[in-house]
Short mmCIF file of C-alpha atoms in Angstrom, two decimals:
data_model
loop_
_atom_site.label_atom_id
_atom_site.label_comp_id
_atom_site.label_asym_id
_atom_site.label_seq_id
_atom_site.Cartn_x
_atom_site.Cartn_y
_atom_site.Cartn_z
CA MET A 78 8.57 -19.01 43.17
CA GLY A 79 7.48 -21.80 45.64
CA LYS A 80 10.00 -24.53 46.24
CA PHE A 81 11.63 -24.26 43.00
CA SER A 82 14.50 -21.93 42.64
CA PHE A 83 17.10 -21.46 39.86
CA ASP A 84 19.77 -20.72 42.55
CA GLY A 85 20.85 -24.33 42.68
CA MET A 86 21.04 -24.61 38.85
CA ILE A 87 22.86 -21.30 38.65
CA GLU A 88 25.54 -22.26 41.15
CA LYS A 89 26.09 -25.57 39.32
CA LEU A 90 26.66 -23.94 36.15
CA LYS A 91 28.99 -21.24 37.51
CA ALA A 92 31.04 -24.08 39.02
CA ASP A 93 31.07 -25.98 35.60
CA PRO A 94 30.03 -23.82 32.67
CA ARG A 95 28.58 -25.86 29.92
CA SER A 96 28.26 -24.83 26.21
CA ILE A 97 24.92 -24.39 24.63
CA VAL A 98 24.13 -23.83 20.98
CA PHE A 99 21.10 -21.51 19.96
CA THR A 100 20.04 -22.26 16.44
CA GLU A 101 18.55 -18.91 15.87
CA GLY A 102 21.45 -16.44 16.63
CA HIS A 103 19.76 -13.71 14.63
CA ASP A 104 16.70 -13.60 16.96
CA ALA A 105 16.66 -10.61 19.25
CA ARG A 106 15.28 -12.73 22.13
CA ILE A 107 17.99 -15.17 21.83
CA GLN A 108 20.51 -12.40 21.79
CA GLU A 109 19.21 -10.76 24.93
CA ALA A 110 19.18 -14.17 26.79
CA ALA A 111 22.67 -14.96 25.34
CA SER A 112 24.11 -11.60 26.49
CA ARG A 113 22.72 -12.14 29.98
CA LEU A 114 24.21 -15.75 30.28
CA LEU A 115 27.57 -14.65 29.18
CA LYS A 116 27.55 -11.54 31.50
CA GLU A 117 26.69 -13.73 34.53
CA GLY A 118 29.20 -16.38 33.53
CA LEU A 119 26.60 -19.28 33.38
CA LEU A 120 27.21 -20.80 29.94
CA LYS A 121 29.46 -20.85 26.83
CA VAL A 122 27.43 -19.62 24.11
CA ILE A 123 27.39 -20.79 20.45
CA LEU A 124 25.02 -18.72 18.10
CA VAL A 125 24.24 -20.13 14.64
CA GLY A 126 24.05 -17.58 12.02
CA ASP A 127 26.05 -15.22 9.81
CA PRO A 128 28.53 -13.41 12.19
CA ALA A 129 28.23 -10.03 10.55
CA GLU A 130 24.42 -10.09 10.73
CA VAL A 131 24.36 -11.46 14.32
CA LYS A 132 26.81 -8.74 15.36
CA ALA A 133 24.97 -5.89 13.51
CA SER A 134 21.71 -6.88 14.96
CA SER A 135 22.82 -7.34 18.43
CA GLU A 136 24.57 -4.07 18.55
CA LYS A 137 21.61 -2.49 17.09
CA ASN A 138 19.44 -3.88 19.82
CA GLY A 139 21.95 -3.11 22.53
CA PHE A 140 22.89 -6.77 23.48
CA ASP A 141 26.61 -7.62 24.09
CA VAL A 142 27.21 -11.02 22.67
CA SER A 143 30.97 -10.54 21.89
CA GLY A 144 31.75 -13.26 24.20
CA ALA A 145 29.68 -15.90 22.09
CA THR A 146 31.12 -17.97 19.28
CA ILE A 147 29.09 -17.36 16.15
CA ILE A 148 29.10 -20.13 13.55
CA ASP A 149 27.84 -19.80 9.95
CA PRO A 150 27.01 -23.19 8.43
CA ALA A 151 27.83 -21.80 4.88
CA HIS A 152 31.43 -21.18 6.04
CA TYR A 153 32.05 -23.98 8.60
CA GLU A 154 35.64 -25.45 8.32
CA GLY A 155 34.49 -28.83 9.69
CA MET A 156 31.53 -29.23 7.27
CA ASP A 157 32.87 -32.01 5.28
CA GLU A 158 33.59 -34.10 8.50
CA MET A 159 30.01 -33.12 9.60
CA VAL A 160 28.49 -34.27 6.43
CA ALA A 161 30.33 -37.66 6.53
CA LYS A 162 29.24 -38.21 10.12
CA MET A 163 25.61 -37.48 9.44
CA VAL A 164 25.68 -39.93 6.26
CA GLU A 165 26.91 -42.54 8.75
CA LEU A 166 24.22 -41.63 11.30
CA ARG A 167 21.52 -41.83 8.73
CA LYS A 168 22.65 -45.36 7.61
CA GLY A 169 21.54 -45.04 3.95
CA LYS A 170 18.32 -43.07 4.52
CA MET A 171 20.02 -39.83 3.23
CA THR A 172 22.58 -39.24 0.50
CA GLU A 173 25.54 -37.05 0.87
CA GLU A 174 23.88 -34.43 -1.02
CA GLU A 175 20.83 -34.60 1.05
CA CYS A 176 22.77 -34.49 4.27
CA ARG A 177 24.66 -31.42 3.10
CA ALA A 178 21.53 -29.56 2.30
CA ALA A 179 20.00 -30.53 5.79
CA LEU A 180 23.17 -29.14 7.52
CA SER A 181 22.86 -25.79 5.75
CA LYS A 182 19.81 -25.30 8.02
CA SER A 183 20.43 -24.17 11.51
CA ASN A 184 18.37 -26.73 13.29
CA TYR A 185 20.25 -29.82 11.78
CA PHE A 186 23.61 -27.95 11.92
CA GLY A 187 23.15 -27.11 15.64
CA THR A 188 22.11 -30.64 16.45
CA MET A 189 25.26 -31.96 14.86
CA LEU A 190 27.43 -29.59 16.82
CA VAL A 191 25.94 -31.41 19.84
CA LYS A 192 26.49 -34.78 18.35
CA MET A 193 30.01 -33.95 17.58
CA GLY A 194 30.96 -32.67 21.02
CA VAL A 195 31.28 -29.05 19.89
CA ALA A 196 28.30 -28.04 22.22
CA ASP A 197 26.96 -29.78 25.29
CA CYS A 198 23.27 -28.98 24.81
CA LEU A 199 20.90 -27.12 22.39
CA LEU A 200 17.91 -24.78 22.57
CA GLY A 201 16.01 -23.91 19.56
CA GLY A 202 12.52 -23.32 18.31
CA ALA A 203 11.94 -19.59 18.67
CA THR A 204 11.08 -19.37 14.98
CA TYR A 205 10.15 -22.89 13.98
CA SER A 206 7.97 -25.71 15.15
CA THR A 207 8.51 -28.32 17.78
CA ALA A 208 8.76 -31.01 15.04
CA ASP A 209 11.74 -29.15 13.44
CA THR A 210 13.55 -29.31 16.78
CA VAL A 211 12.56 -32.96 17.58
CA ARG A 212 13.17 -34.41 14.17
CA PRO A 213 16.89 -33.68 13.93
CA ALA A 214 17.42 -34.77 17.61
CA LEU A 215 15.71 -38.08 16.88
CA GLN A 216 17.62 -38.72 13.73
CA LEU A 217 21.12 -37.60 15.06
CA ILE A 218 21.23 -37.53 18.90
CA LYS A 219 18.90 -40.49 19.10
CA THR A 220 17.27 -41.94 22.27
CA LYS A 221 19.52 -43.01 25.23
CA PRO A 222 20.02 -46.70 25.98
CA GLY A 223 16.96 -48.33 27.19
CA ALA A 224 14.51 -45.63 25.88
CA HIS A 225 11.87 -46.45 23.35
CA LEU A 226 10.68 -42.88 22.72
CA VAL A 227 11.37 -39.23 23.22
CA SER A 228 8.59 -37.59 25.48
CA SER A 229 8.34 -34.31 27.46
CA CYS A 230 7.26 -32.75 30.57
CA PHE A 231 6.40 -29.40 32.03
CA ILE A 232 7.50 -28.16 35.42
CA LEU A 233 4.79 -25.77 36.88
CA VAL A 234 5.39 -23.37 39.73
CA ARG A 235 3.35 -20.90 41.68
CA ASP A 236 3.93 -18.94 45.02
CA THR A 237 0.42 -19.29 46.45
CA GLY A 238 -1.96 -21.86 47.44
CA ASP A 239 -1.38 -25.34 49.12
CA GLU A 240 2.35 -25.63 49.88
CA ALA A 241 2.34 -29.25 48.51
CA LEU A 242 0.89 -28.08 45.07
CA ARG A 243 3.21 -25.16 44.49
CA GLN A 244 5.49 -27.29 42.25
CA LEU A 245 4.13 -29.85 39.84
CA CYS A 246 5.47 -31.90 36.96
CA MET A 247 3.07 -32.81 34.02
CA GLY A 248 3.90 -35.29 31.03
CA ASP A 249 3.71 -35.81 28.31
CA CYS A 250 2.00 -32.63 26.99
CA ALA A 251 3.70 -31.93 23.85
CA ILE A 252 5.26 -34.80 21.86
CA ASN A 253 3.40 -38.08 21.84
CA LEU A 254 -0.15 -37.84 20.44
CA SER A 255 -0.98 -41.33 21.84
CA TYR A 256 0.69 -44.62 22.78
CA GLU A 257 0.39 -47.52 20.53
CA ASP A 258 2.15 -51.00 20.48
CA THR A 259 5.34 -51.43 18.41
CA LEU A 260 5.13 -54.62 16.35
CA ASP A 261 7.69 -56.69 14.48
CA LYS A 262 7.17 -57.89 10.95
CA GLU A 263 5.36 -60.91 12.25
CA GLY A 264 3.03 -58.82 14.25
CA ASN A 265 4.47 -59.54 17.76
CA VAL A 266 4.45 -56.73 20.14
CA THR A 267 8.12 -55.64 20.79
CA VAL A 268 7.46 -52.66 23.01
CA SER A 269 3.86 -52.23 24.33
CA ALA A 270 1.77 -49.03 24.58
CA ALA A 271 1.87 -49.40 28.38
CA GLN A 272 5.64 -49.61 28.45
CA LYS A 273 5.93 -46.42 26.55
CA LEU A 274 3.60 -44.60 28.91
CA ALA A 275 5.48 -46.13 31.76
CA GLU A 276 8.74 -44.69 30.41
CA VAL A 277 7.10 -41.35 30.15
CA ALA A 278 6.10 -41.60 33.89
CA VAL A 279 9.72 -42.64 35.01
CA GLU A 280 11.44 -40.03 32.82
CA SER A 281 9.08 -37.27 34.20
CA ALA A 282 9.73 -38.27 37.60
CA ARG A 283 13.48 -38.24 37.22
CA CYS A 284 13.33 -34.68 35.73
CA ALA A 285 11.16 -33.60 38.66
CA GLN A 286 13.88 -34.85 40.94
CA ILE A 287 16.42 -32.49 39.14
CA PHE A 288 14.17 -29.64 40.11
CA GLY A 289 14.32 -30.67 43.83
CA MET A 290 10.89 -32.41 43.89
CA ASP A 291 10.04 -35.82 45.76
CA PRO A 292 7.99 -37.13 42.93
CA LYS A 293 4.69 -38.77 43.73
CA VAL A 294 3.41 -39.96 40.34
CA ALA A 295 -0.24 -40.23 39.54
CA MET A 296 -1.19 -42.22 36.26
CA LEU A 297 -4.26 -40.09 35.32
CA SER A 298 -7.62 -41.38 33.96
CA PHE A 299 -11.38 -40.76 34.12
CA SER A 300 -11.27 -43.93 36.29
CA THR A 301 -9.92 -44.61 39.69
CA LYS A 302 -8.83 -48.22 40.51
CA GLY A 303 -11.00 -49.89 38.00
CA SER A 304 -14.15 -47.65 38.55
CA GLY A 305 -14.49 -47.12 34.77
CA LYS A 306 -14.02 -49.02 31.63
CA GLY A 307 -13.08 -48.29 28.02
CA GLY A 308 -10.93 -45.44 26.58
CA THR A 309 -7.41 -45.38 27.88
CA VAL A 310 -8.24 -46.92 31.29
CA ALA A 311 -6.60 -50.28 30.67
CA LEU A 312 -3.58 -48.33 29.26
CA SER A 313 -3.02 -46.33 32.41
CA ALA A 314 -3.59 -49.33 34.60
CA GLU A 315 -1.12 -51.40 32.84
CA ALA A 316 1.42 -48.49 32.57
CA THR A 317 1.26 -48.16 36.33
CA LYS A 318 2.34 -51.76 36.68
CA ALA A 319 5.08 -51.38 34.21
CA ALA A 320 6.31 -48.21 35.66
CA LYS A 321 6.53 -49.84 39.21
CA GLU A 322 8.63 -52.47 37.82
CA MET A 323 10.86 -50.03 35.81
CA ALA A 324 11.52 -47.93 38.82
CA PRO A 325 10.72 -49.63 42.18
CA ASP A 326 12.23 -46.70 44.04
CA LEU A 327 9.60 -44.25 42.85
CA ALA A 328 6.16 -43.62 44.36
CA ILE A 329 3.84 -44.45 41.49
CA ASP A 330 0.16 -45.29 41.52
CA GLY A 331 -3.01 -45.51 39.23
CA GLU A 332 -4.94 -45.43 37.40
CA MET A 333 -6.75 -42.44 39.22
CA GLN A 334 -8.85 -39.52 38.53
CA PHE A 335 -7.39 -35.89 39.12
CA ASP A 336 -9.46 -35.32 42.18
CA ALA A 337 -8.23 -38.60 43.77
CA ALA A 338 -4.69 -37.69 42.88
CA VAL A 339 -4.61 -34.21 44.58
CA SER A 340 -7.34 -34.38 47.48
CA PRO A 341 -6.34 -36.52 50.53
CA THR A 342 -10.02 -36.90 51.39
CA VAL A 343 -11.23 -38.05 47.98
CA GLY A 344 -7.86 -39.99 47.33
CA GLN A 345 -8.17 -42.19 50.32
CA LEU A 346 -11.83 -42.65 49.98
CA LYS A 347 -11.47 -43.78 46.10
CA PHE A 348 -8.01 -45.36 46.53
CA PRO A 349 -7.50 -46.43 50.17
CA GLY A 350 -3.99 -47.25 51.24
CA SER A 351 -2.45 -45.61 48.21
CA THR A 352 0.77 -43.54 49.17
CA VAL A 353 0.21 -41.29 46.12
CA ALA A 354 -3.68 -40.78 46.03
CA GLY A 355 -4.28 -37.31 47.62
CA TYR A 356 -0.56 -36.36 47.48
CA ALA A 357 0.47 -36.48 43.93
CA ASN A 358 2.81 -33.82 42.31
CA THR A 359 3.56 -35.57 39.14
CA PHE A 360 0.85 -36.12 36.70
CA ILE A 361 1.09 -38.49 33.58
CA PHE A 362 -1.66 -38.10 31.01
CA PRO A 363 -2.86 -40.94 28.85
CA ASN A 364 -2.46 -38.92 25.63
CA ILE A 365 -1.46 -35.53 24.39
CA GLU A 366 -5.03 -34.16 24.26
CA ALA A 367 -5.61 -34.55 28.01
CA GLY A 368 -2.01 -33.51 28.77
CA ASN A 369 -1.81 -30.27 26.75
CA ILE A 370 -5.30 -29.14 27.80
CA GLY A 371 -4.39 -30.03 31.43
CA TYR A 372 -1.14 -28.06 31.86
CA LYS A 373 -2.72 -25.05 30.02
CA ILE A 374 -5.69 -25.12 32.38
CA ALA A 375 -3.19 -25.03 35.31
CA GLN A 376 -1.12 -22.37 33.80
CA ARG A 377 -3.98 -20.00 32.81
CA LEU A 378 -6.43 -20.60 35.65
CA GLY A 379 -4.36 -21.93 38.40
CA GLY A 380 -1.65 -19.24 38.16
CA TYR A 381 1.32 -21.58 37.51
CA GLU A 382 4.41 -20.62 35.56
CA ALA A 383 5.06 -23.27 33.11
CA TYR A 384 8.63 -24.28 32.18
CA GLY A 385 8.99 -26.57 29.22
CA PRO A 386 8.43 -28.66 27.19
CA ILE A 387 11.50 -30.28 28.65
CA LEU A 388 12.39 -33.14 26.22
CA LEU A 389 13.11 -36.56 27.96
CA GLY A 390 14.68 -39.79 26.55
CA LEU A 391 17.38 -38.19 24.33
CA ASN A 392 21.09 -38.89 24.50
CA ALA A 393 21.82 -35.17 25.12
CA PRO A 394 19.82 -32.24 26.29
CA ILE A 395 17.85 -30.72 23.35
CA ASN A 396 15.08 -28.38 24.17
CA ASP A 397 12.36 -26.63 22.32
CA LEU A 398 11.01 -23.03 22.78
CA SER A 399 7.64 -21.72 22.10
CA ARG A 400 7.59 -19.38 18.96
CA GLY A 401 5.84 -16.95 21.40
CA CYS A 402 8.64 -16.94 23.91
CA ASN A 403 10.27 -13.92 25.40
CA ALA A 404 14.08 -13.38 26.34
CA GLU A 405 13.32 -14.22 30.02
CA GLU A 406 11.81 -17.64 28.95
CA VAL A 407 14.81 -18.16 26.63
CA TYR A 408 17.17 -17.42 29.63
CA LYS A 409 15.52 -19.77 31.96
CA MET A 410 15.08 -22.63 29.44
CA SER A 411 18.75 -22.32 28.75
CA ILE A 412 19.71 -22.77 32.49
CA ILE A 413 17.23 -25.82 32.77
CA THR A 414 18.64 -27.39 29.46
CA ALA A 415 22.21 -27.17 30.75
CA ALA A 416 21.27 -28.27 34.23
CA LEU A 417 19.98 -31.64 32.72
CA ILE A 418 23.47 -32.63 31.69
#
């Protein structure tokens, strides 16, 4: 698996097991992963669902989840307290009845278990959309201090090829369609698009560090150091400056084309003197179209395993699964999610 190994994360979790809530306790893939996590003593597991149904289906499928806590929102003793807390968090945007209705759904209920400290982290999305995972997180967990947006990154790993390119980080490939200035009522810019993209760069680099990487961050574009104009060139260039100010300890450079980012020959020709050009391993895309296409090309044609999307910028680790995931992916994303704490 190249430089990245789950061994370090596994040892960390064995020494200090965290609790994870799975919002789809009835799903066979979740049950299989949960049984493995419990057997290996890596995580305390909470499954959201009807206890009788979850037990019956897990036994039928041959998965032992007897060590898990199974919670049914319909019979949760702390529901009134949870509803009151959600009303407070929504600050008049939802009535008590609306909050109670939302909490009958596993995605909102699971997110509130994290918010109220019953669980440390959450993994969901095996049967519903990314938006249905991110929306409750934004409304209830909210962004951490100093963060202006939630973003995401993928960690990509392969065993073959150039040693320096066996482990990559790419962001944002799943959450932010594009980056726009945030304006106040008078039309003044309160948070610029460049600041937001810079946040994505810094958060992605910090995530890469958790995976044992020494991040060298390339702010990608179809231009290198002013060679092109228009499109998102100015955004990437301005975001580079903002990111360097935000995190002077990180190696960040741009804007640059992908060939300049990964080829030392091309990089030093197009961007002489850059410590990143030619040696990048963390790639920040100017919009979701480029990012999503880019990581999927790497995954399908480059032979990389892709882990993610790993959500960044939240107050607690909340992660999203692909609806096409398998039990192995659930198991690995569970470890990754808990290791982010």
